[in-house]
């Protein structure tokens, strides 16, 4: 297993300070997380910093995650006292519902006030969860840089929406050390940690092991496997054989297999998968 994945560029320390400084200026916080890994992509530092502020939790990339798990996680975050919205920030699915919620909150904020003030929001989240895509959908233009590589957004930006609401964007923030190594792995699986610092073959083999246990049928169907082998390495080699990832001398091309499996998982080609069940429940178990 890959241990001690840590990626904490200096600008992330500044982001924490930025959030602390500007929190008093906003009415609510929009926290964007990855629906496939709701806990691992939910930074405990952010959770600590924004306590006491009204919060909307956006389960982004919900088109890539298990539908039953989306419902279970939505219930989980509502029980915490948050508003919750499942979305696909890249396509804009769910943005109209979000606007309705924001309009209601703005009306509540201005109820009885002689001077109407626009709702002011802060968007937070770890790298590569879709914050910039959400901002671009909300503003109707490419106000924020987007990319499939973590760490694209830099600095803070105040943005005005067409309805007059104001939005504060912040760079993605990770925490200095992952207390649970599984959190680091999950973020790496989903692309929130730079691939360049990871052993891709080992990372893909870890992912294959998780999928073989939690979503064996999807793994078998995608790679036309005859069954699930006993070890992740054996399953990886079976994928190599089925896909023809063979080097001269009949050696397995683990690197090509790794890139393929990770890309296809991240793109939803293997299927709709949630890597984390709601605490106390197994994947697929009903509330």
mmCIF file of C-alpha atoms in Angstrom:
data_model
loop_
_atom_site.group_PDB
_atom_site.id
_atom_site.type_symbol
_atom_site.label_atom_id
_atom_site.label_comp_id
_atom_site.label_asym_id
_atom_site.label_seq_id
_atom_site.Cartn_x
_atom_site.Cartn_y
_atom_site.Cartn_z
ATOM 1 C CA UNK A 1 0.000 0.000 0.000
ATOM 2 C CA UNK A 2 1.172 3.534 -0.758
ATOM 3 C CA UNK A 3 1.853 5.193 2.601
ATOM 4 C CA UNK A 4 2.093 8.802 3.709
ATOM 5 C CA UNK A 5 0.874 10.635 0.619
ATOM 6 C CA UNK A 6 1.446 14.297 1.409
ATOM 7 C CA UNK A 7 1.119 17.249 -0.957
ATOM 8 C CA UNK A 8 0.992 20.659 0.664
ATOM 9 C CA UNK A 9 2.272 23.466 -1.584
ATOM 10 C CA UNK A 10 3.008 26.735 0.170
ATOM 11 C CA UNK A 11 0.019 28.517 -1.371
ATOM 12 C CA UNK A 12 -2.315 26.188 0.559
ATOM 13 C CA UNK A 13 -1.099 27.571 3.872
ATOM 14 C CA UNK A 14 -1.907 31.021 2.530
ATOM 15 C CA UNK A 15 -5.363 29.785 1.513
ATOM 16 C CA UNK A 16 -6.137 28.780 5.082
ATOM 17 C CA UNK A 17 -5.202 32.280 6.225
ATOM 18 C CA UNK A 18 -7.261 33.747 3.366
ATOM 19 C CA UNK A 19 -10.350 31.833 4.445
ATOM 20 C CA UNK A 20 -9.915 32.924 8.056
ATOM 21 C CA UNK A 21 -9.516 36.574 7.057
ATOM 22 C CA UNK A 22 -12.515 36.717 4.714
ATOM 23 C CA UNK A 23 -15.006 34.451 6.480
ATOM 24 C CA UNK A 24 -16.557 37.348 8.372
ATOM 25 C CA UNK A 25 -17.343 39.066 5.058
ATOM 26 C CA UNK A 26 -19.586 36.295 3.694
ATOM 27 C CA UNK A 27 -23.093 35.090 4.518
ATOM 28 C CA UNK A 28 -22.551 31.458 3.658
ATOM 29 C CA UNK A 29 -19.969 28.940 2.521
ATOM 30 C CA UNK A 30 -20.356 26.683 -0.510
ATOM 31 C CA UNK A 31 -18.229 23.606 0.121
ATOM 32 C CA UNK A 32 -17.544 21.531 -2.996
ATOM 33 C CA UNK A 33 -16.627 17.878 -2.470
ATOM 34 C CA UNK A 34 -16.195 14.859 -4.738
ATOM 35 C CA UNK A 35 -19.281 12.618 -4.508
ATOM 36 C CA UNK A 36 -17.095 9.542 -5.084
ATOM 37 C CA UNK A 37 -15.063 10.254 -1.927
ATOM 38 C CA UNK A 38 -17.190 12.546 0.257
ATOM 39 C CA UNK A 39 -15.102 12.258 3.430
ATOM 40 C CA UNK A 40 -11.645 12.124 1.861
ATOM 41 C CA UNK A 41 -12.412 15.215 -0.248
ATOM 42 C CA UNK A 42 -13.853 17.107 2.707
ATOM 43 C CA UNK A 43 -10.958 18.953 4.292
ATOM 44 C CA UNK A 44 -11.214 18.890 8.104
ATOM 45 C CA UNK A 45 -9.384 22.229 8.219
ATOM 46 C CA UNK A 46 -12.184 23.834 6.201
ATOM 47 C CA UNK A 47 -14.763 22.090 8.373
ATOM 48 C CA UNK A 48 -13.092 23.606 11.441
ATOM 49 C CA UNK A 49 -12.694 27.093 9.953
ATOM 50 C CA UNK A 50 -16.271 27.607 8.751
ATOM 51 C CA UNK A 51 -18.084 26.362 11.852
ATOM 52 C CA UNK A 52 -21.027 28.627 12.617
ATOM 53 C CA UNK A 53 -21.537 29.742 9.014
ATOM 54 C CA UNK A 54 -24.485 28.510 6.949
ATOM 55 C CA UNK A 55 -23.128 25.942 4.538
ATOM 56 C CA UNK A 56 -24.196 24.347 1.272
ATOM 57 C CA UNK A 57 -22.423 21.068 0.543
ATOM 58 C CA UNK A 58 -22.108 20.403 -3.194
ATOM 59 C CA UNK A 59 -21.717 16.716 -4.038
ATOM 60 C CA UNK A 60 -19.986 17.305 -7.349
ATOM 61 C CA UNK A 61 -19.277 14.677 -10.010
ATOM 62 C CA UNK A 62 -22.416 12.940 -8.793
ATOM 63 C CA UNK A 63 -22.892 11.619 -12.318
ATOM 64 C CA UNK A 64 -19.763 9.495 -11.735
ATOM 65 C CA UNK A 65 -20.766 8.219 -8.288
ATOM 66 C CA UNK A 66 -23.152 5.481 -7.190
ATOM 67 C CA UNK A 67 -26.754 6.862 -7.241
ATOM 68 C CA UNK A 68 -27.741 5.016 -4.047
ATOM 69 C CA UNK A 69 -24.642 6.372 -2.312
ATOM 70 C CA UNK A 70 -25.507 9.906 -3.466
ATOM 71 C CA UNK A 71 -28.814 9.685 -1.613
ATOM 72 C CA UNK A 72 -27.204 8.224 1.498
ATOM 73 C CA UNK A 73 -24.495 10.902 1.596
ATOM 74 C CA UNK A 74 -27.020 13.692 1.008
ATOM 75 C CA UNK A 75 -28.964 12.485 4.050
ATOM 76 C CA UNK A 76 -25.737 12.271 6.053
ATOM 77 C CA UNK A 77 -24.753 15.896 5.375
ATOM 78 C CA UNK A 78 -28.294 17.155 5.974
ATOM 79 C CA UNK A 79 -28.212 15.530 9.409
ATOM 80 C CA UNK A 80 -25.115 17.649 10.073
ATOM 81 C CA UNK A 81 -27.269 20.722 9.492
ATOM 82 C CA UNK A 82 -26.083 21.554 5.979
ATOM 83 C CA UNK A 83 -27.990 22.249 2.810
ATOM 84 C CA UNK A 84 -27.012 19.690 0.151
ATOM 85 C CA UNK A 85 -27.030 19.682 -3.650
ATOM 86 C CA UNK A 86 -25.867 16.939 -6.024
ATOM 87 C CA UNK A 87 -24.337 18.413 -9.162
ATOM 88 C CA UNK A 88 -22.216 17.972 -12.238
ATOM 89 C CA UNK A 89 -20.429 21.306 -12.244
ATOM 90 C CA UNK A 90 -18.798 20.647 -15.610
ATOM 91 C CA UNK A 91 -22.130 20.332 -17.462
ATOM 92 C CA UNK A 92 -24.110 22.617 -15.160
ATOM 93 C CA UNK A 93 -26.524 19.910 -14.021
ATOM 94 C CA UNK A 94 -28.083 21.078 -10.748
ATOM 95 C CA UNK A 95 -27.060 24.737 -11.063
ATOM 96 C CA UNK A 96 -30.662 25.966 -11.504
ATOM 97 C CA UNK A 97 -31.691 24.228 -8.279
ATOM 98 C CA UNK A 98 -28.717 25.816 -6.539
ATOM 99 C CA UNK A 99 -29.806 29.263 -7.735
ATOM 100 C CA UNK A 100 -33.271 28.698 -6.261
ATOM 101 C CA UNK A 101 -31.737 27.846 -2.884
ATOM 102 C CA UNK A 102 -29.473 30.912 -3.017
ATOM 103 C CA UNK A 103 -32.399 33.190 -3.935
ATOM 104 C CA UNK A 104 -34.374 31.890 -0.975
ATOM 105 C CA UNK A 105 -31.417 32.489 1.349
ATOM 106 C CA UNK A 106 -30.997 36.027 0.011
ATOM 107 C CA UNK A 107 -34.700 36.749 0.608
ATOM 108 C CA UNK A 108 -34.388 35.426 4.166
ATOM 109 C CA UNK A 109 -31.298 37.589 4.748
ATOM 110 C CA UNK A 110 -33.094 40.752 3.560
ATOM 111 C CA UNK A 111 -36.462 40.086 5.173
ATOM 112 C CA UNK A 112 -37.559 43.192 7.021
ATOM 113 C CA UNK A 113 -34.433 45.153 6.021
ATOM 114 C CA UNK A 114 -34.889 48.655 4.582
ATOM 115 C CA UNK A 115 -31.783 48.236 2.427
ATOM 116 C CA UNK A 116 -31.500 45.048 0.402
ATOM 117 C CA UNK A 117 -28.002 43.603 0.314
ATOM 118 C CA UNK A 118 -26.688 40.968 -2.095
ATOM 119 C CA UNK A 119 -25.849 37.538 -0.768
ATOM 120 C CA UNK A 120 -22.100 37.083 -0.366
ATOM 121 C CA UNK A 121 -20.667 33.591 -0.644
ATOM 122 C CA UNK A 122 -17.325 31.856 -0.367
ATOM 123 C CA UNK A 123 -16.528 28.720 -2.374
ATOM 124 C CA UNK A 124 -14.064 26.301 -0.772
ATOM 125 C CA UNK A 125 -12.795 22.795 -1.452
ATOM 126 C CA UNK A 126 -9.727 20.656 -2.054
ATOM 127 C CA UNK A 127 -7.996 20.768 -5.462
ATOM 128 C CA UNK A 128 -9.714 19.315 -8.503
ATOM 129 C CA UNK A 129 -13.185 18.834 -6.999
ATOM 130 C CA UNK A 130 -14.806 21.217 -9.496
ATOM 131 C CA UNK A 131 -14.890 24.615 -7.779
ATOM 132 C CA UNK A 132 -13.772 26.518 -10.862
ATOM 133 C CA UNK A 133 -16.281 24.716 -13.079
ATOM 134 C CA UNK A 134 -19.066 25.654 -10.654
ATOM 135 C CA UNK A 135 -17.970 29.289 -10.606
ATOM 136 C CA UNK A 136 -17.896 29.433 -14.390
ATOM 137 C CA UNK A 137 -21.407 27.985 -14.538
ATOM 138 C CA UNK A 138 -22.686 30.465 -11.967
ATOM 139 C CA UNK A 139 -21.107 33.497 -13.616
ATOM 140 C CA UNK A 140 -21.823 32.388 -17.172
ATOM 141 C CA UNK A 141 -18.236 33.002 -18.228
ATOM 142 C CA UNK A 142 -14.758 31.647 -17.645
ATOM 143 C CA UNK A 143 -14.015 33.720 -14.577
ATOM 144 C CA UNK A 144 -11.958 31.011 -12.934
ATOM 145 C CA UNK A 145 -9.272 28.846 -14.454
ATOM 146 C CA UNK A 146 -10.134 25.178 -14.758
ATOM 147 C CA UNK A 147 -8.083 22.079 -15.373
ATOM 148 C CA UNK A 148 -7.859 18.407 -14.613
ATOM 149 C CA UNK A 149 -4.662 19.014 -12.690
ATOM 150 C CA UNK A 150 -4.765 19.989 -9.008
ATOM 151 C CA UNK A 151 -3.607 23.419 -7.981
ATOM 152 C CA UNK A 152 -4.773 25.455 -10.997
ATOM 153 C CA UNK A 153 -6.571 28.246 -9.096
ATOM 154 C CA UNK A 154 -4.344 30.893 -7.511
ATOM 155 C CA UNK A 155 -5.217 33.824 -5.240
ATOM 156 C CA UNK A 156 -8.666 35.087 -4.293
ATOM 157 C CA UNK A 157 -11.244 36.487 -6.680
ATOM 158 C CA UNK A 158 -14.470 38.413 -5.905
ATOM 159 C CA UNK A 159 -16.950 37.708 -8.667
ATOM 160 C CA UNK A 160 -20.372 39.247 -9.322
ATOM 161 C CA UNK A 161 -23.235 37.090 -10.573
ATOM 162 C CA UNK A 162 -25.917 38.328 -12.964
ATOM 163 C CA UNK A 163 -28.456 38.469 -10.124
ATOM 164 C CA UNK A 164 -26.144 40.712 -8.092
ATOM 165 C CA UNK A 165 -24.890 38.080 -5.662
ATOM 166 C CA UNK A 166 -21.183 38.122 -4.907
ATOM 167 C CA UNK A 167 -18.870 35.141 -4.852
ATOM 168 C CA UNK A 168 -15.410 34.753 -3.323
ATOM 169 C CA UNK A 169 -13.286 32.065 -4.923
ATOM 170 C CA UNK A 170 -10.332 30.560 -3.074
ATOM 171 C CA UNK A 171 -7.574 28.202 -4.218
ATOM 172 C CA UNK A 172 -7.927 24.521 -3.379
ATOM 173 C CA UNK A 173 -6.644 23.631 0.061
ATOM 174 C CA UNK A 174 -5.347 20.309 1.338
ATOM 175 C CA UNK A 175 -4.149 19.574 4.848
ATOM 176 C CA UNK A 176 -0.463 19.028 5.730
ATOM 177 C CA UNK A 177 -0.791 15.379 6.761
ATOM 178 C CA UNK A 178 -3.430 12.748 6.063
ATOM 179 C CA UNK A 179 -4.250 11.101 9.406
ATOM 180 C CA UNK A 180 -5.960 8.267 7.546
ATOM 181 C CA UNK A 181 -3.759 6.921 4.705
ATOM 182 C CA UNK A 182 -6.934 5.855 2.886
ATOM 183 C CA UNK A 183 -7.879 9.523 2.490
ATOM 184 C CA UNK A 184 -4.638 10.208 0.652
ATOM 185 C CA UNK A 185 -5.175 7.173 -1.540
ATOM 186 C CA UNK A 186 -8.760 8.139 -2.382
ATOM 187 C CA UNK A 187 -7.707 11.645 -3.361
ATOM 188 C CA UNK A 188 -4.936 10.188 -5.516
ATOM 189 C CA UNK A 189 -7.387 7.774 -7.181
ATOM 190 C CA UNK A 190 -9.623 10.711 -8.136
ATOM 191 C CA UNK A 191 -6.810 12.974 -9.337
ATOM 192 C CA UNK A 192 -6.708 15.514 -6.501
ATOM 193 C CA UNK A 193 -3.007 14.842 -5.895
ATOM 194 C CA UNK A 194 -0.436 15.346 -8.626
ATOM 195 C CA UNK A 195 0.212 12.092 -10.474
ATOM 196 C CA UNK A 196 3.843 13.113 -10.926
ATOM 197 C CA UNK A 197 4.654 12.484 -7.264
ATOM 198 C CA UNK A 198 3.052 9.022 -7.227
ATOM 199 C CA UNK A 199 3.981 5.528 -8.347
ATOM 200 C CA UNK A 200 1.189 5.131 -10.883
ATOM 201 C CA UNK A 201 1.460 1.349 -11.248
ATOM 202 C CA UNK A 202 1.179 0.834 -7.505
ATOM 203 C CA UNK A 203 -1.644 3.386 -7.261
ATOM 204 C CA UNK A 204 -3.629 1.644 -10.017
ATOM 205 C CA UNK A 205 -3.079 -1.736 -8.399
ATOM 206 C CA UNK A 206 -4.468 -0.335 -5.135
ATOM 207 C CA UNK A 207 -7.513 0.957 -7.012
ATOM 208 C CA UNK A 208 -8.036 -2.387 -8.735
ATOM 209 C CA UNK A 209 -7.992 -4.025 -5.304
ATOM 210 C CA UNK A 210 -10.679 -1.643 -4.027
ATOM 211 C CA UNK A 211 -12.866 -2.125 -7.099
ATOM 212 C CA UNK A 212 -12.477 -5.914 -7.003
ATOM 213 C CA UNK A 213 -13.855 -5.858 -3.461
ATOM 214 C CA UNK A 214 -16.577 -3.195 -3.747
ATOM 215 C CA UNK A 215 -17.609 -3.264 -7.421
ATOM 216 C CA UNK A 216 -16.421 -6.613 -8.818
ATOM 217 C CA UNK A 217 -19.130 -6.843 -11.473
ATOM 218 C CA UNK A 218 -18.283 -3.448 -12.949
ATOM 219 C CA UNK A 219 -14.592 -4.329 -13.049
ATOM 220 C CA UNK A 220 -15.290 -7.669 -14.746
ATOM 221 C CA UNK A 221 -17.644 -6.108 -17.306
ATOM 222 C CA UNK A 222 -15.333 -3.244 -18.234
ATOM 223 C CA UNK A 223 -12.252 -5.410 -18.761
ATOM 224 C CA UNK A 224 -14.055 -8.582 -19.846
ATOM 225 C CA UNK A 225 -12.546 -10.571 -16.996
ATOM 226 C CA UNK A 226 -13.647 -14.171 -16.482
ATOM 227 C CA UNK A 227 -13.698 -13.649 -12.723
ATOM 228 C CA UNK A 228 -12.006 -11.867 -9.845
ATOM 229 C CA UNK A 229 -8.577 -13.192 -8.902
ATOM 230 C CA UNK A 230 -7.259 -13.488 -5.356
ATOM 231 C CA UNK A 231 -4.847 -10.520 -5.459
ATOM 232 C CA UNK A 232 -4.841 -7.034 -7.029
ATOM 233 C CA UNK A 233 -1.659 -7.928 -8.946
ATOM 234 C CA UNK A 234 -3.326 -10.969 -10.493
ATOM 235 C CA UNK A 235 -6.316 -8.842 -11.504
ATOM 236 C CA UNK A 236 -4.012 -6.209 -12.978
ATOM 237 C CA UNK A 237 -2.209 -8.863 -15.016
ATOM 238 C CA UNK A 238 -5.563 -10.234 -16.203
ATOM 239 C CA UNK A 239 -6.453 -6.735 -17.433
ATOM 240 C CA UNK A 240 -3.093 -6.512 -19.208
ATOM 241 C CA UNK A 241 -3.788 -9.760 -21.025
ATOM 242 C CA UNK A 242 -7.356 -8.781 -21.988
ATOM 243 C CA UNK A 243 -6.281 -5.345 -23.256
ATOM 244 C CA UNK A 244 -3.066 -6.550 -24.913
ATOM 245 C CA UNK A 245 -0.786 -4.513 -22.664
ATOM 246 C CA UNK A 246 2.185 -6.808 -23.301
ATOM 247 C CA UNK A 247 5.802 -5.745 -23.847
ATOM 248 C CA UNK A 248 8.485 -7.650 -25.778
ATOM 249 C CA UNK A 249 9.453 -10.833 -23.979
ATOM 250 C CA UNK A 250 5.829 -11.294 -22.874
ATOM 251 C CA UNK A 251 6.308 -8.824 -20.018
ATOM 252 C CA UNK A 252 3.255 -7.068 -18.637
ATOM 253 C CA UNK A 253 3.031 -3.347 -19.432
ATOM 254 C CA UNK A 254 2.007 -2.282 -15.930
ATOM 255 C CA UNK A 255 2.484 1.436 -16.629
ATOM 256 C CA UNK A 256 0.110 1.452 -19.597
ATOM 257 C CA UNK A 257 -2.403 -0.601 -17.648
ATOM 258 C CA UNK A 258 -2.139 1.810 -14.724
ATOM 259 C CA UNK A 259 -2.774 4.882 -16.876
ATOM 260 C CA UNK A 260 -5.721 3.168 -18.556
ATOM 261 C CA UNK A 261 -7.428 2.019 -15.335
ATOM 262 C CA UNK A 262 -6.955 5.362 -13.574
ATOM 263 C CA UNK A 263 -8.136 7.372 -16.595
ATOM 264 C CA UNK A 264 -11.171 5.132 -17.111
ATOM 265 C CA UNK A 265 -12.110 5.253 -13.427
ATOM 266 C CA UNK A 266 -11.770 9.050 -13.326
ATOM 267 C CA UNK A 267 -13.812 9.376 -16.513
ATOM 268 C CA UNK A 268 -16.614 7.119 -15.269
ATOM 269 C CA UNK A 269 -16.001 4.500 -17.958
ATOM 270 C CA UNK A 270 -15.788 1.636 -15.463
ATOM 271 C CA UNK A 271 -19.157 2.645 -14.005
ATOM 272 C CA UNK A 272 -20.744 4.846 -11.340
ATOM 273 C CA UNK A 273 -18.623 4.203 -8.278
ATOM 274 C CA UNK A 274 -18.475 5.596 -4.747
ATOM 275 C CA UNK A 275 -15.346 4.586 -2.868
ATOM 276 C CA UNK A 276 -16.595 5.596 0.590
ATOM 277 C CA UNK A 277 -19.809 4.342 2.190
ATOM 278 C CA UNK A 278 -21.602 6.481 4.757
ATOM 279 C CA UNK A 279 -19.958 5.831 8.162
ATOM 280 C CA UNK A 280 -21.476 2.764 9.753
ATOM 281 C CA UNK A 281 -22.943 1.518 6.472
ATOM 282 C CA UNK A 282 -21.620 -0.651 3.715
ATOM 283 C CA UNK A 283 -21.734 0.396 0.055
ATOM 284 C CA UNK A 284 -25.195 -0.215 -1.382
ATOM 285 C CA UNK A 285 -26.860 -0.653 2.034
ATOM 286 C CA UNK A 286 -30.052 1.346 2.420
ATOM 287 C CA UNK A 287 -30.605 3.983 5.060
#
